[in-house]
mmCIF file of C-alpha atoms in Angstrom:
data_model
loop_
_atom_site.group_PDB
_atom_site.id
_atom_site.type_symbol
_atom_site.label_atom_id
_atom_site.label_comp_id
_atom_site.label_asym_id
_atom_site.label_seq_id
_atom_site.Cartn_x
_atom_site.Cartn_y
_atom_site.Cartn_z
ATOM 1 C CA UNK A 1 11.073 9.501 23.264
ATOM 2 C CA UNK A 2 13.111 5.769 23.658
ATOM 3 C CA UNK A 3 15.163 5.183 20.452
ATOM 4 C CA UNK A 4 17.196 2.187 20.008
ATOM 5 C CA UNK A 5 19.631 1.231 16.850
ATOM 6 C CA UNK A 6 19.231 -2.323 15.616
ATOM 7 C CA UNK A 7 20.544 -4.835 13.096
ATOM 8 C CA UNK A 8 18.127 -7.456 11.758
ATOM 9 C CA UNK A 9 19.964 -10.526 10.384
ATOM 10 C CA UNK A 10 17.780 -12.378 7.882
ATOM 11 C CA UNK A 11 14.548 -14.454 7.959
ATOM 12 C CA UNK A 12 16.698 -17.692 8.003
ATOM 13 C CA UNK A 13 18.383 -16.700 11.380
ATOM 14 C CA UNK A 14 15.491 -14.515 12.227
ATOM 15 C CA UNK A 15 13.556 -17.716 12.468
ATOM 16 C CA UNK A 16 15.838 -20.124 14.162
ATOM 17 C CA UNK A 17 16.337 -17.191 16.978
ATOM 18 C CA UNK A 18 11.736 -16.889 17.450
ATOM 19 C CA UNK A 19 12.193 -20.946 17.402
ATOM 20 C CA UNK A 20 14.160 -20.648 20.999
ATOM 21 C CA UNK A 21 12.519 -17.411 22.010
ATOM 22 C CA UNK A 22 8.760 -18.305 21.455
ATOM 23 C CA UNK A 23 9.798 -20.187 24.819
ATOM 24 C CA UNK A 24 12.656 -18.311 26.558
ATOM 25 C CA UNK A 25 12.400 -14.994 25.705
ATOM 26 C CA UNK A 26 9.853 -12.545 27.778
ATOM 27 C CA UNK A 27 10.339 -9.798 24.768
ATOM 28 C CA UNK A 28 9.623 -12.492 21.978
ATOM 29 C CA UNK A 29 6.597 -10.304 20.923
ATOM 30 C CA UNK A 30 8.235 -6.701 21.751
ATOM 31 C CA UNK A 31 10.604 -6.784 18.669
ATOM 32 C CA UNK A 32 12.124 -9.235 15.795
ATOM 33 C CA UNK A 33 15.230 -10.580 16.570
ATOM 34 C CA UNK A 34 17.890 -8.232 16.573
ATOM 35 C CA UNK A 35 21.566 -7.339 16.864
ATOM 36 C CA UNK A 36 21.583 -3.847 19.564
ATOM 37 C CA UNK A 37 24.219 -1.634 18.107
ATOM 38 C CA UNK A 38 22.742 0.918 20.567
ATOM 39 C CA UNK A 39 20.939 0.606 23.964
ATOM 40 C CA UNK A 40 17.665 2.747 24.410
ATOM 41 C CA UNK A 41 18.343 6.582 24.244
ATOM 42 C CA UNK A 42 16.679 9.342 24.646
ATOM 43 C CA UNK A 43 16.106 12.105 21.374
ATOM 44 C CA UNK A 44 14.396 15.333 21.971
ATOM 45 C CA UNK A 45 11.878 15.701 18.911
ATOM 46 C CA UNK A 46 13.518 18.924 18.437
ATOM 47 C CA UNK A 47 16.760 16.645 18.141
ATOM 48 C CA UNK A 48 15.640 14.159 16.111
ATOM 49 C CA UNK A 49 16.024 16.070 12.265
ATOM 50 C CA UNK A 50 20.340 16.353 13.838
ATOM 51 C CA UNK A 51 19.937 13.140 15.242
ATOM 52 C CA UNK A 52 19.099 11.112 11.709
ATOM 53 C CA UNK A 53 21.254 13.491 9.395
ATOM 54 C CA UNK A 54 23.919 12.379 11.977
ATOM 55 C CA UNK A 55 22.846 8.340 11.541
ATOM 56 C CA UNK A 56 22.681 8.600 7.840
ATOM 57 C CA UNK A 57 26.084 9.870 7.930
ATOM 58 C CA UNK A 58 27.640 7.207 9.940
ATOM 59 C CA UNK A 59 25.759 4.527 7.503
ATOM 60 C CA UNK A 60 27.235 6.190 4.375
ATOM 61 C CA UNK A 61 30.340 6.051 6.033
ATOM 62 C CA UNK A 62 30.194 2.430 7.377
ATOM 63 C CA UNK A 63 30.760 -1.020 5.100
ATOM 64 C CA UNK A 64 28.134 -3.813 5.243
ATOM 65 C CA UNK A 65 28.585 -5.741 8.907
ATOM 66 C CA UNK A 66 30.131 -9.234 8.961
ATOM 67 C CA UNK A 67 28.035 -11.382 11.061
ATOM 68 C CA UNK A 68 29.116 -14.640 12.031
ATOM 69 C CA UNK A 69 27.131 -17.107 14.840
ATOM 70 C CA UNK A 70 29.606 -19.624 16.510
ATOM 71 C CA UNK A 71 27.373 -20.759 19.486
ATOM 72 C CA UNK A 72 24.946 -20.658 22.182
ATOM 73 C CA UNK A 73 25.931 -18.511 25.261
ATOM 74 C CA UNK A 74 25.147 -17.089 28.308
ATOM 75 C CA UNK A 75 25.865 -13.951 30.574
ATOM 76 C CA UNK A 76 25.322 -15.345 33.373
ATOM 77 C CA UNK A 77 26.133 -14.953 36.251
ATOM 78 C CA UNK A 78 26.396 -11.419 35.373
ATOM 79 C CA UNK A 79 22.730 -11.371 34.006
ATOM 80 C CA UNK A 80 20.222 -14.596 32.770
ATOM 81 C CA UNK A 81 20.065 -13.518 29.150
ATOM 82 C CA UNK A 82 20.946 -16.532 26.726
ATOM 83 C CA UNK A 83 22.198 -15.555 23.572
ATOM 84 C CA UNK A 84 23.924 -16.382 19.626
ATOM 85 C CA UNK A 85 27.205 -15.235 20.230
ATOM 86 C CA UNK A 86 28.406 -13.410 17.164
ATOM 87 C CA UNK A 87 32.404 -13.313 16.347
ATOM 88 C CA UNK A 88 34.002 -9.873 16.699
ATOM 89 C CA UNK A 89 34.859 -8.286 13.301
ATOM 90 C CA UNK A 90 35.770 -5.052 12.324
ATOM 91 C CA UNK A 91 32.838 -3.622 10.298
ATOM 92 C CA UNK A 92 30.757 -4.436 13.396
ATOM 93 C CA UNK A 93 33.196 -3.023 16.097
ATOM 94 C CA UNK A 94 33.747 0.097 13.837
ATOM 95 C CA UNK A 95 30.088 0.712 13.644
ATOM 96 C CA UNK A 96 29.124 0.267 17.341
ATOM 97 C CA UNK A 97 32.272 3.022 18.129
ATOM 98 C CA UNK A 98 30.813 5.730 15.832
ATOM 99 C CA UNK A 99 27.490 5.276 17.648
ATOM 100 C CA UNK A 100 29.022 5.625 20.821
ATOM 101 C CA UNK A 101 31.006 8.675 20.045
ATOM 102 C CA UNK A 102 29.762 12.822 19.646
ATOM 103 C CA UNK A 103 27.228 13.854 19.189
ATOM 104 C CA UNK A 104 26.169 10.468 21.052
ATOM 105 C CA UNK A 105 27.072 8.866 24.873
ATOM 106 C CA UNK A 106 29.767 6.529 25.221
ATOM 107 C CA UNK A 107 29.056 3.609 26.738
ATOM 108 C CA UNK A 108 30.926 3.130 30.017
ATOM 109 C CA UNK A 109 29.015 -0.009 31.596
ATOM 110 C CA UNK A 110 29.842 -2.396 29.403
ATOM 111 C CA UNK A 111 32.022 -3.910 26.865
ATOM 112 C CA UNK A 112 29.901 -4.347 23.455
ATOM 113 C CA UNK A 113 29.960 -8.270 23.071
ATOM 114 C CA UNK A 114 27.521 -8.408 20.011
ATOM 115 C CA UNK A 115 24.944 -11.060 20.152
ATOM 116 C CA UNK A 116 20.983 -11.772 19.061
ATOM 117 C CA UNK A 117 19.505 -12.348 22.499
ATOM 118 C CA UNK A 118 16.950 -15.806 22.196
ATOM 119 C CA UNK A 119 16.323 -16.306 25.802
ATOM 120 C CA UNK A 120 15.636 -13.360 28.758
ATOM 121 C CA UNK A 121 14.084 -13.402 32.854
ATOM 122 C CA UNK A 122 14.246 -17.450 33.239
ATOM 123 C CA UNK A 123 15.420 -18.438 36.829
ATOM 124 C CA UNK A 124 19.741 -19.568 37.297
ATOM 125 C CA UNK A 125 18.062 -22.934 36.491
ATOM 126 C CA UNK A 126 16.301 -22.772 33.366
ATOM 127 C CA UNK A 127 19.385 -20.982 32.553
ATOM 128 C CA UNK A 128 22.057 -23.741 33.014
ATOM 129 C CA UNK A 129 19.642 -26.427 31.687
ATOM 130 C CA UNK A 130 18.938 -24.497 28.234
ATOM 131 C CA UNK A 131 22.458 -23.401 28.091
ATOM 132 C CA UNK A 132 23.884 -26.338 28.589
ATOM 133 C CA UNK A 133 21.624 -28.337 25.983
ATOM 134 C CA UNK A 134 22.079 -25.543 23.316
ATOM 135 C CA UNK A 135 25.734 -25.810 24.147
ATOM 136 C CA UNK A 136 25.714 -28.981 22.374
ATOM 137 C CA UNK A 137 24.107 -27.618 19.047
ATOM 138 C CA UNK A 138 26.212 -27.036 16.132
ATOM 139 C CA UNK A 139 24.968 -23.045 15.802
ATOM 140 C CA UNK A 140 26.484 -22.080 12.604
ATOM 141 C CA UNK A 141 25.692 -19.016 10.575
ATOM 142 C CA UNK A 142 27.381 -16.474 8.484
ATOM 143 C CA UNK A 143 25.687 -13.250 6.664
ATOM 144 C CA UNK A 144 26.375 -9.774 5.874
ATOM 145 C CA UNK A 145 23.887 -7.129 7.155
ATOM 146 C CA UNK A 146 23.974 -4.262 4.472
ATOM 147 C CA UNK A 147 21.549 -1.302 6.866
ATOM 148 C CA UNK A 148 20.633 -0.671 10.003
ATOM 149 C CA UNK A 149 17.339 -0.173 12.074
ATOM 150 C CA UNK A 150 16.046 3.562 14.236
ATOM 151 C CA UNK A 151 13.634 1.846 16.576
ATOM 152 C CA UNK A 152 11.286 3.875 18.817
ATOM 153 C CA UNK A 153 9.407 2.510 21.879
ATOM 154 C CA UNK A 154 5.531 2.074 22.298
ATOM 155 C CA UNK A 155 4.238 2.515 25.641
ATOM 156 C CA UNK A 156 3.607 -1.234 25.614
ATOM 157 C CA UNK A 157 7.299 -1.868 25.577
ATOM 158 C CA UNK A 158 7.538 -2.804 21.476
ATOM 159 C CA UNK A 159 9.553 -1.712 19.144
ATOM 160 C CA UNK A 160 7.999 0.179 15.917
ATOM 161 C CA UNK A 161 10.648 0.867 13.068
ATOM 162 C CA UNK A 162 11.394 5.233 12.835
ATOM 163 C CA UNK A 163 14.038 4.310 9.611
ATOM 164 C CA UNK A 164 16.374 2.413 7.695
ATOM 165 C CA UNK A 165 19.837 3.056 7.166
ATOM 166 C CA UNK A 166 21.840 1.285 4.037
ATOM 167 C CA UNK A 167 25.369 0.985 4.800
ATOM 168 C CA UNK A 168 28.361 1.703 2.618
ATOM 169 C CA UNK A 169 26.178 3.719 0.062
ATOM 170 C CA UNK B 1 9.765 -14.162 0.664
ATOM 171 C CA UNK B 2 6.219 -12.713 1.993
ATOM 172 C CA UNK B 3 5.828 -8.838 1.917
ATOM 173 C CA UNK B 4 3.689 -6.155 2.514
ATOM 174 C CA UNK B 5 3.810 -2.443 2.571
ATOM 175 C CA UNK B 6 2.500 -0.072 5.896
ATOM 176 C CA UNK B 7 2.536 3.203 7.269
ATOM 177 C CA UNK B 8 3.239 3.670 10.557
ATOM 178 C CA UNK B 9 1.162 6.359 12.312
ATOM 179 C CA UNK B 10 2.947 8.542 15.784
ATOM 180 C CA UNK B 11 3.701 6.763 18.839
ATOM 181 C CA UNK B 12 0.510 8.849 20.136
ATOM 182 C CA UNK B 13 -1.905 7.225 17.403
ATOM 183 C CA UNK B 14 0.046 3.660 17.819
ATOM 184 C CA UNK B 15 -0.740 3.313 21.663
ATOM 185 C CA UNK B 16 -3.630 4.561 21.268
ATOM 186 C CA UNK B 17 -4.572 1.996 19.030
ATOM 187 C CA UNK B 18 -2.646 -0.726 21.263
ATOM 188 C CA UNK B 19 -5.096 0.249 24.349
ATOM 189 C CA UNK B 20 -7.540 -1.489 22.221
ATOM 190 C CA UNK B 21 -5.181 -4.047 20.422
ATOM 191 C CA UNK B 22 -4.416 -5.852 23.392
ATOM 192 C CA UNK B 23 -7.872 -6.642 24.223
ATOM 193 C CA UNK B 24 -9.420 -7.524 20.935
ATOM 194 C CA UNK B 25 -6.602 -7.838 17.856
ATOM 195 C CA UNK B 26 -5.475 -11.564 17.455
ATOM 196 C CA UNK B 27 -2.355 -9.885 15.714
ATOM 197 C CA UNK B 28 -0.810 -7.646 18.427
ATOM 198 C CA UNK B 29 2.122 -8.727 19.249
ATOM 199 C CA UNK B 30 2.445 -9.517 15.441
ATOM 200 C CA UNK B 31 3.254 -6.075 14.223
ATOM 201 C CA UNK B 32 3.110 -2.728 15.328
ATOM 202 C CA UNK B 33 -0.459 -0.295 14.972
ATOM 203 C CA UNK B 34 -0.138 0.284 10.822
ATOM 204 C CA UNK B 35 -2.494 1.402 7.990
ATOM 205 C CA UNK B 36 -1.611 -1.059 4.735
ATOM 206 C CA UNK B 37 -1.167 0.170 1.619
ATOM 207 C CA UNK B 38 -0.035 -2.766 -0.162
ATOM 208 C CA UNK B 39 -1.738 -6.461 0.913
ATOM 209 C CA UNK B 40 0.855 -9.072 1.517
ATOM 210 C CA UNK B 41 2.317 -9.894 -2.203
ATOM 211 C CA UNK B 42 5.419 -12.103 -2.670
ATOM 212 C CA UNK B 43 8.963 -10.836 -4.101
ATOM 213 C CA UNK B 44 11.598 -13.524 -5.427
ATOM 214 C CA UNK B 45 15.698 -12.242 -3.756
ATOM 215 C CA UNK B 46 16.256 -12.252 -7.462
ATOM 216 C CA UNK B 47 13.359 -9.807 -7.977
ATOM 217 C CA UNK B 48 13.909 -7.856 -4.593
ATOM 218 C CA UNK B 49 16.461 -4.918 -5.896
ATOM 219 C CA UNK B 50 14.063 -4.248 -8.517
ATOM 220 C CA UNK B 51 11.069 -3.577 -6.711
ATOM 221 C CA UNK B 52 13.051 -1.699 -3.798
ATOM 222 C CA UNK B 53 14.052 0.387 -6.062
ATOM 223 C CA UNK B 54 10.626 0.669 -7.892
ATOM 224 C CA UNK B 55 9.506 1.482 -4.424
ATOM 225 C CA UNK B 56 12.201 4.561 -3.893
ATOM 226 C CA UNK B 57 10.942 6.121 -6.582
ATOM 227 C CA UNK B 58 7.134 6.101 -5.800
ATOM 228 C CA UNK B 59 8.302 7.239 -2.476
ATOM 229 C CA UNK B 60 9.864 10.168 -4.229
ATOM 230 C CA UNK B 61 7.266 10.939 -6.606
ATOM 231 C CA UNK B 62 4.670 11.139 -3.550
ATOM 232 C CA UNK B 63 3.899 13.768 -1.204
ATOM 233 C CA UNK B 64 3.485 12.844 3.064
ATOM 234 C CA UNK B 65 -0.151 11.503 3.540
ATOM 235 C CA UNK B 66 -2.767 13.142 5.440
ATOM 236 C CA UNK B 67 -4.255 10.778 8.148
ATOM 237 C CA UNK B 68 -7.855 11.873 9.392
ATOM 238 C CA UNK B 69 -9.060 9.838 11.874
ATOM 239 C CA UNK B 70 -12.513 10.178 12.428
ATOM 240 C CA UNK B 71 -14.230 7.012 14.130
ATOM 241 C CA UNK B 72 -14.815 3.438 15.198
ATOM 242 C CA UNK B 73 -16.132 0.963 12.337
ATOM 243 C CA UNK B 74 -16.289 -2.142 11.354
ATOM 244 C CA UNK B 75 -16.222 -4.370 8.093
ATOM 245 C CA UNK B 76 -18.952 -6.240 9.902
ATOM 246 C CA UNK B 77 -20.654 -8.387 8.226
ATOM 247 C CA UNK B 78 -17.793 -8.963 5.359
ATOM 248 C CA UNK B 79 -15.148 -9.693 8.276
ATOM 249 C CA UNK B 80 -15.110 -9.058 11.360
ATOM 250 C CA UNK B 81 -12.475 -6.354 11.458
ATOM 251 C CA UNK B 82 -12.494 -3.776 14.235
ATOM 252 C CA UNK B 83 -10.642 -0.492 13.178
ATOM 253 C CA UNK B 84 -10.236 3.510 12.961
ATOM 254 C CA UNK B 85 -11.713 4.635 9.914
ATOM 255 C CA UNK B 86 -9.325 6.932 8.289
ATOM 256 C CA UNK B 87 -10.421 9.899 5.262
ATOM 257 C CA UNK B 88 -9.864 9.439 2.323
ATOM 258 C CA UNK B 89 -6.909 11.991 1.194
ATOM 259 C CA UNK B 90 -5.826 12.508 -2.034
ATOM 260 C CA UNK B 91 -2.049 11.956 -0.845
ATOM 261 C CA UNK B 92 -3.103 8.502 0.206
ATOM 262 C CA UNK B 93 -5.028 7.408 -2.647
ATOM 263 C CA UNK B 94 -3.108 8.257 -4.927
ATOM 264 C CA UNK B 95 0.194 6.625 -3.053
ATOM 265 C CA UNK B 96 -2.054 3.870 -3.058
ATOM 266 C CA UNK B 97 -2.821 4.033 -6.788
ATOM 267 C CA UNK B 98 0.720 3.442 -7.489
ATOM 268 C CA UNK B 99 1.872 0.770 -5.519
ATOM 269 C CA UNK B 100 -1.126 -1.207 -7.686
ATOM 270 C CA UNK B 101 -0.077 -0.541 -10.743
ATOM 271 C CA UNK B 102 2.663 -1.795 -13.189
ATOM 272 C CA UNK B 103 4.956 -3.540 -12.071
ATOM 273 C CA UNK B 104 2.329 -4.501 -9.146
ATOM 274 C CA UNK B 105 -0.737 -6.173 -9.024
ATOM 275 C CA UNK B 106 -3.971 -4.855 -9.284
ATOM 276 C CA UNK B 107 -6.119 -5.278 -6.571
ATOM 277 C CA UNK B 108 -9.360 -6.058 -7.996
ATOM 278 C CA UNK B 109 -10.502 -8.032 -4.737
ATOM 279 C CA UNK B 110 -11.328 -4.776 -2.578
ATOM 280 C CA UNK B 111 -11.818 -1.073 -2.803
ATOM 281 C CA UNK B 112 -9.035 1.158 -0.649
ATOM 282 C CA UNK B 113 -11.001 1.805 2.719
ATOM 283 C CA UNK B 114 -7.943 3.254 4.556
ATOM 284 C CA UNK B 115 -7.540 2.073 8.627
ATOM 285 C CA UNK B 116 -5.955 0.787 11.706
ATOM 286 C CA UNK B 117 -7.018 -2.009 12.535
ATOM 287 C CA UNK B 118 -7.948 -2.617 16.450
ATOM 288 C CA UNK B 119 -9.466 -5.763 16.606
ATOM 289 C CA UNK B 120 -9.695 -9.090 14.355
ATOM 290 C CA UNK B 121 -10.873 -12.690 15.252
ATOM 291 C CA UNK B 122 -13.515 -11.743 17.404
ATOM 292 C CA UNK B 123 -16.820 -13.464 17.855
ATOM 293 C CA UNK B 124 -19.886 -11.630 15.696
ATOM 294 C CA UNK B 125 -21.401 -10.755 19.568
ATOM 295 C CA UNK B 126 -18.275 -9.343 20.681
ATOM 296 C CA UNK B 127 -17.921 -7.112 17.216
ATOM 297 C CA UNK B 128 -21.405 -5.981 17.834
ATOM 298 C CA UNK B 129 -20.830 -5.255 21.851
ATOM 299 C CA UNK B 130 -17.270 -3.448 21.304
ATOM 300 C CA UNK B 131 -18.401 -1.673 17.843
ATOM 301 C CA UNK B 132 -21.413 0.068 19.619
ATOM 302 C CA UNK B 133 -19.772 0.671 22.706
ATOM 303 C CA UNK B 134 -16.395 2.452 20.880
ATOM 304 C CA UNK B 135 -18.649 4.496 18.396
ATOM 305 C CA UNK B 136 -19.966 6.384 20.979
ATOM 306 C CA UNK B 137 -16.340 7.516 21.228
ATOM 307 C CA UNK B 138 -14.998 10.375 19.834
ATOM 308 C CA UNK B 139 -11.737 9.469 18.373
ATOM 309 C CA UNK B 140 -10.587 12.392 16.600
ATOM 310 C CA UNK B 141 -6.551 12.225 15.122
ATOM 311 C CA UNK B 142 -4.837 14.428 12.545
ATOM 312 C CA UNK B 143 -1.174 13.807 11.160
ATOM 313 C CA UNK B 144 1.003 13.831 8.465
ATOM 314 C CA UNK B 145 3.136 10.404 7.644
ATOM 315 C CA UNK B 146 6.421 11.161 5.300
ATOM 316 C CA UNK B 147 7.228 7.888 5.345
ATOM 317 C CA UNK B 148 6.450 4.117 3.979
ATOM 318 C CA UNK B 149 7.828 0.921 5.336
ATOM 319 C CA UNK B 150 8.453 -2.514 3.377
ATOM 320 C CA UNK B 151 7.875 -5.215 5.712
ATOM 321 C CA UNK B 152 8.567 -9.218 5.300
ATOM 322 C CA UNK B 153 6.691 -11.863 7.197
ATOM 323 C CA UNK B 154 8.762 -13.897 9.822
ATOM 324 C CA UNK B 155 7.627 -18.287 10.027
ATOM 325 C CA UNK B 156 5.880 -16.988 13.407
ATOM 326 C CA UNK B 157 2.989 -14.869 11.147
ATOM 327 C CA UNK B 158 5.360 -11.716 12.714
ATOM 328 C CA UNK B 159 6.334 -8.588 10.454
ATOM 329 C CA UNK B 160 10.047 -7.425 10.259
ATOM 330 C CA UNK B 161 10.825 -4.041 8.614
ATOM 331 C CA UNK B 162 12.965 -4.139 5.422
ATOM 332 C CA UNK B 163 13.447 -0.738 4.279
ATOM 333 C CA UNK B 164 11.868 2.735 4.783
ATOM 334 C CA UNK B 165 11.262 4.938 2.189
ATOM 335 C CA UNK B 166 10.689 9.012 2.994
ATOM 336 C CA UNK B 167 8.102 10.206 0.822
ATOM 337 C CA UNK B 168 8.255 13.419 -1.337
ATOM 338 C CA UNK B 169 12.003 13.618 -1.221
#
């Protein structure tokens, strides 16, 4: 089955993300608005008992994650997602590295660049006008995240929640 | 802050139930295929650690629930919910029992009929069509769930997890 790990960053920011999504975001309905700490990945449900022991590890062993919002961005051209771009800080650098090391896959495409996505599939377009309105938004928000989120996916593409993690316990 | 409390049946039961969902439920992209055990009830932040960790211990002092699903019905004509009738199990009665009792509300309004709901906010016709046409189905599901899920309601009417809690730990 698809597993995915997740932060969710409170209803305050929670909300302010579905307010752009609800229109820029194809995957508004498929799952809350979320910080990926880990791209979809397979477990075996023979694996899965290792799997969580593993995760609940890591939490233990992990503080609370800084999260700070400085502004609207974009990937583009490398990809049309529109995002909050979240400041690099070690509590959430530290956590993404023990997810990405044994027992699980490194991840060798891309750089982590942690972010809550609020806009997905528009045309280069709809990109550069949204982007460069929100652009002009004061985005500010700072919170600390305290557990993190085993997702599984439905055949319909959404997310249901498999477990919570507290961090630092 | 609005919450509730659900079980979340296997990815087999949940898109099962989502074949159905995305024709006739008004709240699928709301929240994932779930039986409720505790109606939407609010918690102050100040009251929050107190009733998570309320909730811990009920999750402790229960055993997994036994989910027998057995067929179509309807609330029809007391609402015009759509959804698989579950058995009623001790394990889930009783895990019901005490998430309405001190320090939680009673609910005095209705008596426990355990479900999943797969359709709301449909026209008394369309109840009666899709009601006689899916009880001549035989839906037949047995699992065990070891786990409850706190859930808090997003502006958009959508359901974010909070906090899982294993049961019979």
């Amino acid at each position: 089955m698809k597993y995915g790990i997740a932060l969710f960053p409170t209803k305050k920011l929670q909300d302010l993300a579905n307010s752009f999504r609800m229109r820029y975001d194809s995957h508004y309905a498929l799952i809350p608005p979320h910080i990926t700490v880990k791209e979809p990945f397979e477990i075996s449900d023979d694996n899965l008992p290792y799997i969580t022991s593993k995760l609940r590890d890591i939490a233990k062993s992990s503080s609370p994650v800084e999260i700070d919002v400085y502004k609207v961005d974009t990937f583009s051209p490398q990809s049309n997602t529109i995002f909050f771009k979240i400041k690099e800080h070690e509590t959430l650098s530290e956590l993404y590295a023990k997810l990405h090391q044994e027992p699980f896959e490194e991840n060798t495409k891309y750089k982590f660049i942690p972010h809550v996505t609020i806009g997905q599939d528009l045309s280069n377009d709809e990109v550069a006008d949204v982007v460069g309105r929100l652009k002009m938004k004061k985005i500010e928000h700072h919170e600390v995240i305290d557990r993190m989120q085993l997702l599984y996916q439905l055949e319909n593409g959404s997310w249901t929640v498999y477990e919570t993690y507290r961090l630092g316990e």
